[in-house]
Protein backbone atom coordinates (compact mmCIF):
# COMPACT_ATOMS: atom_id res chain seq x y z
CA UNK A 1 3.06 33.71 24.00
CA UNK A 2 4.74 31.02 26.09
CA UNK A 3 5.69 27.70 24.49
CA UNK A 4 5.48 24.19 25.88
CA UNK A 5 8.72 22.30 25.63
CA UNK A 6 9.28 18.67 24.58
CA UNK A 7 12.21 16.54 23.65
CA UNK A 8 10.58 15.39 20.42
CA UNK A 9 7.62 16.75 18.48
CA UNK A 10 6.09 14.47 15.81
CA UNK A 11 3.86 15.91 13.10
CA UNK A 12 1.32 13.26 12.09
CA UNK A 13 -0.11 10.17 13.74
CA UNK A 14 -0.10 7.76 10.79
CA UNK A 15 2.23 4.73 10.68
CA UNK A 16 5.42 6.83 10.43
CA UNK A 17 4.39 9.22 13.19
CA UNK A 18 3.24 6.44 15.44
CA UNK A 19 6.51 4.51 14.97
CA UNK A 20 8.58 7.62 15.82
CA UNK A 21 6.45 8.64 18.81
CA UNK A 22 6.43 5.18 20.42
CA UNK A 23 10.17 4.60 19.96
CA UNK A 24 11.04 8.05 21.35
CA UNK A 25 8.72 7.83 24.39
CA UNK A 26 9.83 4.30 25.23
CA UNK A 27 13.39 5.62 25.17
CA UNK A 28 12.53 8.09 27.94
CA UNK A 29 11.90 11.15 25.84
CA UNK A 30 9.06 13.63 26.44
CA UNK A 31 7.01 13.45 23.25
CA UNK A 32 4.21 15.42 21.68
CA UNK A 33 2.34 14.29 18.57
CA UNK A 34 0.42 16.86 16.47
CA UNK A 35 -2.44 15.46 14.42
CA UNK A 36 -4.46 17.61 11.99
CA UNK A 37 -7.43 15.27 12.06
CA UNK A 38 -9.76 14.76 14.96
CA UNK A 39 -8.71 11.09 15.29
CA UNK A 40 -5.34 9.37 15.16
CA UNK A 41 -4.23 7.02 12.39
CA UNK A 42 -3.58 9.27 9.40
CA UNK A 43 -4.63 8.48 5.85
CA UNK A 44 -3.61 4.83 6.32
CA UNK A 45 -6.43 4.32 8.83
CA UNK A 46 -9.06 6.71 7.52
CA UNK A 47 -8.90 7.03 3.72
CA UNK A 48 -6.43 4.55 2.27
CA UNK A 49 -5.06 1.20 3.41
CA UNK A 50 -7.53 0.13 6.15
CA UNK A 51 -10.87 1.14 4.61
CA UNK A 52 -9.99 0.00 1.10
CA UNK A 53 -8.76 -3.39 2.25
CA UNK A 54 -11.79 -3.82 4.54
CA UNK A 55 -14.03 -2.93 1.58
CA UNK A 56 -12.19 -5.45 -0.56
CA UNK A 57 -12.74 -8.16 2.03
CA UNK A 58 -16.45 -7.41 2.28
CA UNK A 59 -16.78 -7.59 -1.52
CA UNK A 60 -14.83 -10.88 -1.60
CA UNK A 61 -17.07 -12.35 1.08
CA UNK A 62 -20.21 -11.37 -0.88
CA UNK A 63 -18.75 -12.96 -4.03
CA UNK A 64 -17.87 -16.16 -2.17
CA UNK A 65 -21.41 -16.53 -0.83
CA UNK A 66 -22.84 -15.91 -4.32
CA UNK A 67 -20.56 -18.59 -5.78
CA UNK A 68 -21.34 -21.12 -3.05
CA UNK A 69 -25.09 -20.39 -3.17
CA UNK A 70 -25.99 -19.41 -6.71
CA UNK A 71 -29.69 -19.65 -5.80
CA UNK A 72 -29.15 -16.60 -3.56
CA UNK A 73 -27.26 -14.52 -6.07
CA UNK A 74 -30.18 -12.32 -7.18
CA UNK A 75 -31.46 -11.88 -3.62
CA UNK A 76 -28.01 -10.84 -2.32
CA UNK A 77 -27.52 -8.46 -5.24
CA UNK A 78 -30.81 -6.71 -4.47
CA UNK A 79 -30.34 -6.41 -0.71
CA UNK A 80 -26.58 -5.84 -0.33
CA UNK A 81 -25.61 -2.28 -1.11
CA UNK A 82 -22.31 -0.51 -1.42
CA UNK A 83 -23.17 1.33 1.79
CA UNK A 84 -23.58 -2.03 3.56
CA UNK A 85 -20.07 -3.06 2.57
CA UNK A 86 -18.65 0.37 3.53
CA UNK A 87 -20.30 -0.05 6.91
CA UNK A 88 -17.97 -3.02 7.53
CA UNK A 89 -14.96 -0.90 6.53
CA UNK A 90 -16.08 1.91 8.87
CA UNK A 91 -16.35 -0.55 11.74
CA UNK A 92 -12.78 -1.69 11.21
CA UNK A 93 -11.58 1.93 11.04
CA UNK A 94 -13.30 2.64 14.36
CA UNK A 95 -11.59 -0.33 16.00
CA UNK A 96 -8.20 0.75 14.69
CA UNK A 97 -8.66 4.28 15.99
CA UNK A 98 -9.65 3.00 19.45
CA UNK A 99 -6.64 0.71 19.53
CA UNK A 100 -4.14 3.34 18.39
CA UNK A 101 -5.54 6.00 20.71
CA UNK A 102 -4.70 3.73 23.66
CA UNK A 103 -1.08 3.55 22.46
CA UNK A 104 -0.71 7.35 22.98
CA UNK A 105 -2.66 7.31 26.29
CA UNK A 106 -0.86 4.36 27.78
CA UNK A 107 2.61 5.69 26.88
CA UNK A 108 1.72 9.26 27.95
CA UNK A 109 2.40 10.85 24.61
CA UNK A 110 0.79 14.31 24.49
CA UNK A 111 -1.72 14.58 21.61
CA UNK A 112 -2.47 18.02 20.14
CA UNK A 113 -5.12 18.40 17.43
CA UNK A 114 -4.44 21.10 14.91
CA UNK A 115 -2.37 22.19 11.91
CA UNK A 116 1.33 22.64 12.55
CA UNK A 117 3.71 25.11 10.94
CA UNK A 118 7.38 25.78 11.73
CA UNK A 119 7.87 29.26 13.18
CA UNK A 120 11.63 28.63 13.40
CA UNK A 121 13.93 25.56 13.45
CA UNK A 122 13.00 24.72 17.05
CA UNK A 123 9.40 25.92 17.27
CA UNK A 124 6.13 24.93 15.64
CA UNK A 125 2.87 26.81 16.00
CA UNK A 126 -0.27 24.68 16.06
CA UNK A 127 -3.54 26.24 14.94
CA UNK A 128 -6.31 24.32 16.65
CA UNK A 129 -9.77 23.68 15.05
CA UNK A 130 -11.33 26.63 16.90
CA UNK A 131 -8.60 29.00 15.88
CA UNK A 132 -6.48 29.17 19.00
CA UNK A 133 -2.69 28.93 18.51
CA UNK A 134 -0.24 26.99 20.65
CA UNK A 135 3.55 27.05 20.46
CA UNK A 136 5.59 23.85 20.89
CA UNK A 137 9.39 23.76 21.10
CA UNK A 138 11.61 20.72 20.89
CA UNK A 139 15.18 19.50 20.37
CA UNK A 140 14.07 17.33 17.47
CA UNK A 141 11.13 17.05 15.07
CA UNK A 142 9.78 14.27 12.91
CA UNK A 143 7.58 15.25 9.96
CA UNK A 144 5.24 12.37 9.22
CA UNK A 145 2.39 14.19 7.51
CA UNK A 146 1.77 11.53 4.87
CA UNK A 147 0.41 12.07 1.38
CA UNK A 148 -2.80 12.73 -0.51
CA UNK A 149 -4.03 11.89 -4.04
CA UNK A 150 -2.40 14.09 -6.67
CA UNK A 151 -5.02 16.32 -8.26
CA UNK A 152 -4.13 17.75 -11.69
CA UNK A 153 -5.41 21.17 -12.74
CA UNK A 154 -8.28 20.99 -15.12
CA UNK A 155 -10.12 18.09 -13.43
CA UNK A 156 -13.14 19.18 -11.44
CA UNK A 157 -13.06 17.01 -8.33
CA UNK A 158 -16.06 18.88 -6.90
CA UNK A 159 -18.27 17.19 -9.52
CA UNK A 160 -20.34 14.35 -8.02
CA UNK A 161 -19.18 11.91 -10.72
CA UNK A 162 -15.43 12.58 -10.40
CA UNK A 163 -13.44 10.88 -7.60
CA UNK A 164 -9.92 10.27 -6.35
CA UNK A 165 -8.83 7.37 -4.16
CA UNK A 166 -9.92 9.18 -1.00
CA UNK A 167 -13.35 10.29 -2.10
CA UNK A 168 -14.29 7.05 -3.95
CA UNK A 169 -15.00 5.50 -0.56
CA UNK A 170 -17.84 8.04 -0.15
CA UNK A 171 -19.85 6.59 -3.04
CA UNK A 172 -23.50 6.24 -2.07
CA UNK A 173 -24.02 3.25 -4.44
CA UNK A 174 -22.11 1.09 -6.83
CA UNK A 175 -22.16 2.56 -10.42
CA UNK A 176 -22.87 0.53 -13.53
CA UNK A 177 -19.66 1.68 -15.24
CA UNK A 178 -16.38 3.31 -14.22
CA UNK A 179 -13.28 4.72 -15.88
CA UNK A 180 -10.09 4.41 -13.78
CA UNK A 181 -7.23 6.62 -14.96
CA UNK A 182 -3.91 5.33 -13.66
CA UNK A 183 -3.02 1.66 -13.50
CA UNK A 184 -0.62 1.68 -10.53
CA UNK A 185 -1.26 -0.28 -7.39
CA UNK A 186 -4.28 1.80 -6.37
CA UNK A 187 -5.81 1.73 -9.87
CA UNK A 188 -5.40 -2.01 -10.19
CA UNK A 189 -6.84 -2.67 -6.74
CA UNK A 190 -9.94 -0.60 -7.35
CA UNK A 191 -10.34 -2.05 -10.83
CA UNK A 192 -10.36 -5.52 -9.32
CA UNK A 193 -12.74 -4.52 -6.48
CA UNK A 194 -15.34 -2.78 -8.63
CA UNK A 195 -15.26 -5.48 -11.27
CA UNK A 196 -16.05 -8.02 -8.54
CA UNK A 197 -19.19 -5.91 -7.87
CA UNK A 198 -20.20 -6.27 -11.51
CA UNK A 199 -19.14 -2.77 -12.56
CA UNK A 200 -18.02 -2.34 -16.14
CA UNK A 201 -14.42 -1.05 -15.70
CA UNK A 202 -12.10 0.68 -18.20
CA UNK A 203 -8.59 0.75 -16.72
CA UNK A 204 -6.45 3.37 -18.53
CA UNK A 205 -2.71 2.82 -18.19
CA UNK A 206 -0.18 5.51 -19.13
CA UNK A 207 2.55 2.81 -19.55
CA UNK A 208 2.98 -0.25 -21.70
CA UNK A 209 2.31 -2.88 -18.99
CA UNK A 210 0.70 -3.17 -15.60
CA UNK A 211 2.94 -2.64 -12.56
CA UNK A 212 6.22 -2.88 -14.42
CA UNK A 213 8.22 -3.05 -11.12
CA UNK A 214 6.87 -6.62 -10.67
CA UNK A 215 8.37 -9.74 -12.12
CA UNK A 216 7.15 -9.99 -15.74
CA UNK A 217 5.42 -13.31 -15.16
CA UNK A 218 3.42 -11.88 -12.24
CA UNK A 219 2.55 -8.70 -14.12
CA UNK A 220 1.35 -10.85 -17.08
CA UNK A 221 -0.73 -12.98 -14.72
CA UNK A 222 -2.39 -9.88 -13.30
CA UNK A 223 -3.20 -8.56 -16.73
CA UNK A 224 -4.64 -11.94 -17.77
CA UNK A 225 -6.90 -12.32 -14.71
CA UNK A 226 -8.16 -8.76 -14.80
CA UNK A 227 -9.10 -9.22 -18.44
CA UNK A 228 -10.60 -12.66 -17.59
CA UNK A 229 -12.76 -10.94 -14.95
CA UNK A 230 -13.89 -8.41 -17.54
CA UNK A 231 -11.72 -5.36 -17.01
CA UNK A 232 -10.84 -3.60 -20.26
CA UNK A 233 -7.20 -2.48 -20.00
CA UNK A 234 -5.98 0.31 -22.28
CA UNK A 235 -2.19 0.68 -22.33
CA UNK A 236 -0.08 3.71 -23.35
CA UNK A 237 -2.88 6.25 -23.19
CA UNK A 238 -2.72 9.82 -21.96
CA UNK A 239 -5.55 12.02 -20.81
CA UNK A 240 -6.44 15.28 -22.59
CA UNK A 241 -9.48 16.25 -20.52
CA UNK A 242 -12.35 14.94 -18.41
CA UNK A 243 -15.79 16.15 -19.46
CA UNK A 244 -18.39 15.72 -16.72
CA UNK A 245 -22.13 15.65 -17.42
CA UNK A 246 -25.16 15.28 -15.19
CA UNK A 247 -25.54 11.60 -16.09
CA UNK A 248 -22.02 10.54 -17.14
CA UNK A 249 -18.36 11.39 -17.56
CA UNK A 250 -16.44 11.41 -20.86
CA UNK A 251 -12.61 10.94 -20.90
CA UNK A 252 -10.76 12.36 -23.93
CA UNK A 253 -7.43 10.70 -24.70
CA UNK A 254 -4.49 11.90 -26.77
CA UNK A 255 -4.96 8.90 -29.11
CA UNK A 256 -8.29 10.36 -30.11
CA UNK A 257 -10.31 7.79 -28.13
CA UNK A 258 -13.25 8.88 -26.02
CA UNK A 259 -14.50 6.79 -23.12
CA UNK A 260 -17.82 7.24 -21.34
CA UNK A 261 -18.87 5.91 -17.94
CA UNK A 262 -21.03 6.70 -14.93
CA UNK A 263 -18.10 7.76 -12.81
CA UNK A 264 -14.43 8.64 -13.22
CA UNK A 265 -11.73 7.66 -10.72
CA UNK A 266 -8.38 9.44 -10.84
CA UNK A 267 -5.71 7.09 -9.51
CA UNK A 268 -2.53 8.51 -11.01
CA UNK A 269 -0.14 9.36 -8.24
CA UNK A 270 0.02 10.96 -4.82
CA UNK A 271 1.55 14.14 -3.42
CA UNK A 272 3.39 14.58 -0.12
CA UNK A 273 1.67 16.70 2.50
CA UNK A 274 4.50 19.18 2.88
CA UNK A 275 2.71 22.36 1.89
CA UNK A 276 2.23 25.20 4.41
CA UNK A 277 4.58 23.60 6.94
CA UNK A 278 7.07 26.42 6.75
CA UNK A 279 9.82 24.15 5.39
CA UNK A 280 10.98 26.47 2.65
CA UNK A 281 11.90 29.23 5.15
CA UNK A 282 14.14 26.72 6.92
CA UNK A 283 15.88 25.75 3.66
CA UNK A 284 14.39 22.21 3.62
CA UNK A 285 14.12 20.86 0.04
CA UNK A 286 10.81 19.63 -1.36
CA UNK A 287 10.39 18.16 -4.86
CA UNK A 288 7.63 18.83 -7.41
CA UNK A 289 5.34 16.19 -5.83
CA UNK A 290 5.73 17.62 -2.35
CA UNK A 291 8.21 14.93 -1.15
CA UNK A 292 10.78 16.05 1.42
CA UNK A 293 14.41 15.24 0.66
CA UNK A 294 16.15 13.19 3.40
CA UNK A 295 19.39 11.27 3.90
CA UNK A 296 19.81 7.65 5.01
CA UNK A 297 19.07 8.63 8.58
CA UNK A 298 15.84 10.37 7.52
CA UNK A 299 17.33 13.79 8.34
CA UNK A 300 16.39 16.78 6.23
CA UNK A 301 18.97 19.50 5.45
CA UNK A 302 18.26 20.76 8.99
CA UNK A 303 19.81 17.85 10.97
CA UNK A 304 17.44 17.85 13.94
CA UNK A 305 14.34 17.86 11.65
CA UNK A 306 13.53 14.41 10.28
CA UNK A 307 10.88 13.21 7.78
CA UNK A 308 9.44 9.75 7.33
CA UNK A 309 6.65 7.87 5.56
CA UNK A 310 4.81 8.87 2.43
CA UNK A 311 5.92 12.48 2.72
CA UNK A 312 9.46 11.38 1.70
CA UNK A 313 8.20 9.36 -1.31
CA UNK A 314 9.00 5.74 -2.17
CA UNK A 315 8.36 3.08 -1.08
CA UNK A 316 5.17 4.71 0.28
CA UNK A 317 4.09 1.63 2.20
CA UNK A 318 2.48 1.66 5.68
CA UNK A 319 4.79 -1.17 6.68
CA UNK A 320 7.88 0.77 5.66
CA UNK A 321 6.61 3.95 7.28
CA UNK A 322 6.42 2.31 10.71
CA UNK A 323 10.04 1.26 10.38
CA UNK A 324 11.15 4.64 9.08
CA UNK A 325 9.56 6.37 12.03
CA UNK A 326 11.25 3.98 14.42
CA UNK A 327 14.59 4.39 12.67
CA UNK A 328 14.36 8.18 12.76
CA UNK A 329 13.58 8.09 16.50
CA UNK A 330 16.47 5.70 17.04
CA UNK A 331 18.81 8.17 15.29
CA UNK A 332 17.47 10.99 17.51
CA UNK A 333 17.88 8.98 20.71
CA UNK A 334 20.96 6.92 20.03
CA UNK A 335 22.67 8.64 17.15
CA UNK A 336 22.80 5.47 15.05
CA UNK A 337 21.08 4.34 11.88
CA UNK A 338 19.14 1.14 11.22
CA UNK A 339 18.48 1.90 7.58
CA UNK A 340 19.85 -1.46 6.47
CA UNK A 341 16.90 -3.19 8.08
CA UNK A 342 14.58 -1.91 5.41
CA UNK A 343 16.62 -3.12 2.42
CA UNK A 344 14.05 -5.75 1.32
CA UNK A 345 10.46 -4.70 1.87
CA UNK A 346 7.67 -7.03 0.69
CA UNK A 347 5.14 -5.44 -1.64
CA UNK A 348 1.48 -6.39 -0.96
CA UNK A 349 -1.02 -5.62 -3.69
CA UNK A 350 -4.62 -6.38 -2.89
CA UNK A 351 -6.07 -7.17 -6.24
CA UNK A 352 -8.05 -10.35 -6.64
CA UNK A 353 -6.08 -12.60 -6.50
CA UNK A 354 -3.47 -10.90 -4.31
CA UNK A 355 0.15 -10.24 -5.26
CA UNK A 356 3.19 -10.08 -3.06
CA UNK A 357 6.82 -9.72 -4.05
CA UNK A 358 10.22 -9.54 -2.34
CA UNK A 359 13.71 -9.19 -3.77
CA UNK A 360 14.82 -9.12 -7.35
CA UNK A 361 12.91 -10.03 -10.53
CA UNK A 362 14.04 -12.20 -13.42
CA UNK A 363 14.57 -9.16 -15.50
CA UNK A 364 16.87 -7.56 -12.92
CA UNK A 365 18.87 -10.70 -12.40
CA UNK A 366 19.33 -11.24 -16.15
CA UNK A 367 20.45 -7.69 -16.66
CA UNK A 368 22.96 -8.04 -13.77
CA UNK A 369 24.34 -11.31 -15.20
CA UNK A 370 23.48 -13.29 -12.09
CA UNK A 371 23.26 -17.09 -12.74
CA UNK A 372 19.85 -17.93 -11.24
CA UNK A 373 17.23 -20.67 -11.53
CA UNK A 374 13.44 -20.66 -11.07
CA UNK A 375 11.22 -22.83 -8.95
CA UNK A 376 7.41 -22.79 -9.35
CA UNK A 377 4.56 -24.10 -7.26
CA UNK A 378 1.17 -23.77 -8.95
CA UNK A 379 -1.68 -23.50 -6.49
CA UNK A 380 -3.93 -25.74 -8.58
CA UNK A 381 -1.61 -28.65 -7.58
CA UNK A 382 -1.75 -27.98 -3.83
CA UNK A 383 -4.20 -29.93 -1.69
CA UNK A 384 -5.07 -26.97 0.51
CA UNK A 385 -5.90 -24.80 -2.50
CA UNK A 386 -8.08 -27.61 -3.88
CA UNK A 387 -9.89 -27.87 -0.56
CA UNK A 388 -10.56 -24.12 -0.34
CA UNK A 389 -11.24 -23.76 -4.04
CA UNK A 390 -8.61 -20.99 -4.30
CA UNK A 391 -6.60 -22.67 -7.05
CA UNK A 392 -5.65 -19.59 -9.07
CA UNK A 393 -2.02 -18.54 -8.58
CA UNK A 394 1.53 -19.62 -7.95
CA UNK A 395 4.62 -19.17 -5.82
CA UNK A 396 7.85 -18.43 -7.70
CA UNK A 397 11.33 -18.69 -6.14
CA UNK A 398 14.46 -17.25 -7.79
CA UNK A 399 17.69 -18.60 -6.43
CA UNK A 400 21.43 -18.54 -7.27
CA UNK A 401 22.48 -21.61 -9.22
CA UNK A 402 25.76 -22.01 -7.37
CA UNK A 403 25.19 -20.77 -3.80
CA UNK A 404 21.46 -21.63 -3.77
CA UNK A 405 20.79 -18.34 -2.09
CA UNK A 406 17.22 -17.08 -2.47
CA UNK A 407 17.23 -13.88 -4.60
CA UNK A 408 13.57 -13.20 -5.13
CA UNK A 409 10.13 -14.44 -4.00
CA UNK A 410 7.05 -13.68 -6.10
CA UNK A 411 3.52 -14.85 -5.25
CA UNK A 412 0.22 -14.44 -7.02
CA UNK A 413 -2.92 -15.84 -5.55
CA UNK A 414 -5.11 -16.01 -2.42
CA UNK A 415 -3.28 -14.85 0.75
CA UNK A 416 -0.11 -14.01 -1.22
CA UNK A 417 0.64 -11.19 1.23
CA UNK A 418 0.72 -13.74 4.09
CA UNK A 419 2.53 -16.50 2.24
CA UNK A 420 5.44 -14.22 1.31
CA UNK A 421 6.58 -13.87 4.98
CA UNK A 422 7.66 -17.50 5.24
CA UNK A 423 10.21 -17.01 2.52
CA UNK A 424 11.10 -13.55 3.85
CA UNK A 425 12.27 -15.05 7.16
CA UNK A 426 14.75 -17.26 5.31
CA UNK A 427 15.77 -14.73 2.69
CA UNK A 428 16.66 -12.22 5.46
CA UNK A 429 19.37 -14.56 6.83
CA UNK A 430 22.99 -14.20 5.87
CA UNK A 431 24.37 -17.00 3.71
CA UNK A 432 24.40 -19.99 4.30
CA UNK A 433 21.24 -19.41 6.41
CA UNK A 434 19.56 -18.07 3.28
CA UNK A 435 19.32 -21.14 1.07
CA UNK A 436 16.61 -22.90 -0.89
CA UNK A 437 17.53 -26.21 0.73
CA UNK A 438 15.77 -25.02 3.88
CA UNK A 439 12.46 -25.68 2.24
CA UNK A 440 13.47 -29.18 1.23
CA UNK A 441 14.72 -30.17 4.69
CA UNK A 442 11.84 -28.61 6.67
CA UNK A 443 8.60 -30.41 7.40
CA UNK A 444 5.54 -28.34 6.68
CA UNK A 445 2.03 -28.99 7.97
CA UNK A 446 -0.08 -30.79 5.42
CA UNK A 447 -2.26 -29.66 3.78
CA UNK A 448 -1.22 -26.00 3.91
CA UNK A 449 -0.37 -23.22 1.52
CA UNK A 450 3.07 -23.08 3.15
CA UNK A 451 3.79 -26.36 1.38
CA UNK A 452 4.15 -24.34 -1.79
CA UNK A 453 7.70 -23.47 -0.69
CA UNK A 454 8.70 -27.15 -0.63
CA UNK A 455 7.05 -27.78 -4.05
CA UNK A 456 8.71 -24.70 -5.61
CA UNK A 457 12.12 -25.58 -4.11
CA UNK A 458 12.00 -29.13 -5.49
CA UNK A 459 10.84 -27.81 -8.84
CA UNK A 460 13.74 -25.38 -9.00
CA UNK A 461 16.44 -27.80 -7.76
CA UNK A 462 15.30 -30.34 -10.37
CA UNK A 463 16.46 -27.86 -13.02
CA UNK A 464 20.08 -27.84 -11.79
CA UNK A 465 22.68 -29.96 -13.55
């Protein structure tokens, strides 16, 4: 069987694969992208980031209308179904696919649909949907196959009342009650979404606090507001078994507790899609969760085979995956690394209200013995927040007492994932460009949420002596 030859073959068309493909082709390389699904975009576009955030927005819009027009609440509840809101998400997915498909067409990247497996270090065989096999050879490969929800043995995901974070989007209607096992980012986001729909939610956390990687004050605020909305949070619990019935699901916990709900959502971790790629035969290391081991240049133990995105593990963010793909392609084309550019990546968590964080937390700075100070801006005091009615939340700046360098930015509230980028632009500068005084000496539009930076900076500087 003859093989088609390329300079670079990319496995996967999600954010990491797209970043690698576009950088390589724009650098003059002949590129082929292999995508297992019928449409480009990967899990980010089809089952994770895009549909879940579009669903959240649709739910939030429904809630806003109900709050602004209480006389319509009952009517809207009767006539707005879960399927209606998922229709909005599906529309966004379709637009994203159309857009991203044009990237490949316009840049003349060859797209092959099928499942790839390494035959040897320079050849992959692609089994297409109808069973035909094609061989592709290349000087370099980028594995960007993403991840999927981790599924433990003993949980029957074929049962119509048991879901993971992919299949939950296929619900035909909103349940009355739900158990969510796993209180990481995905678990918290879905707990917030379904509670906004009026679903009774039990959020089971295997740890002692929510999202412990966040600044403690932000984590505490999330816990408070989820409870205020009616989510029952159960910390330090471990599952024994899930018992599905025709009309319910019962969760048995090691503590002896038993929880019952209409549906069960497993949201406790993801696994890298590295299985059946033929990596083991090449000597490429994969950990217990399917994550491929790479160096700072995203090279595997076979130097011309790279891996990026969720399949390499943390930070497992779409934003980071784009950069990783671009950095890997830069290393292929130019032989240099840009890894330092991803040192500080903002975290966006789409609960209600949103959370976004960048840099170090108070806990980390205290443990490191860094002399820092804190500046707060509470949204309830901002004119723009009062106008929009989105008064829940705050912006928190951590800065060095002596150099005034910004060390951490933490935001909780409406549009936090947008607000964070103002501070990110300053924090990314080398000192003295990175300094809290920038926010004092800069004129912000009024009234805006951006003004929170000036308020927080003044609040923090007033604590210096």
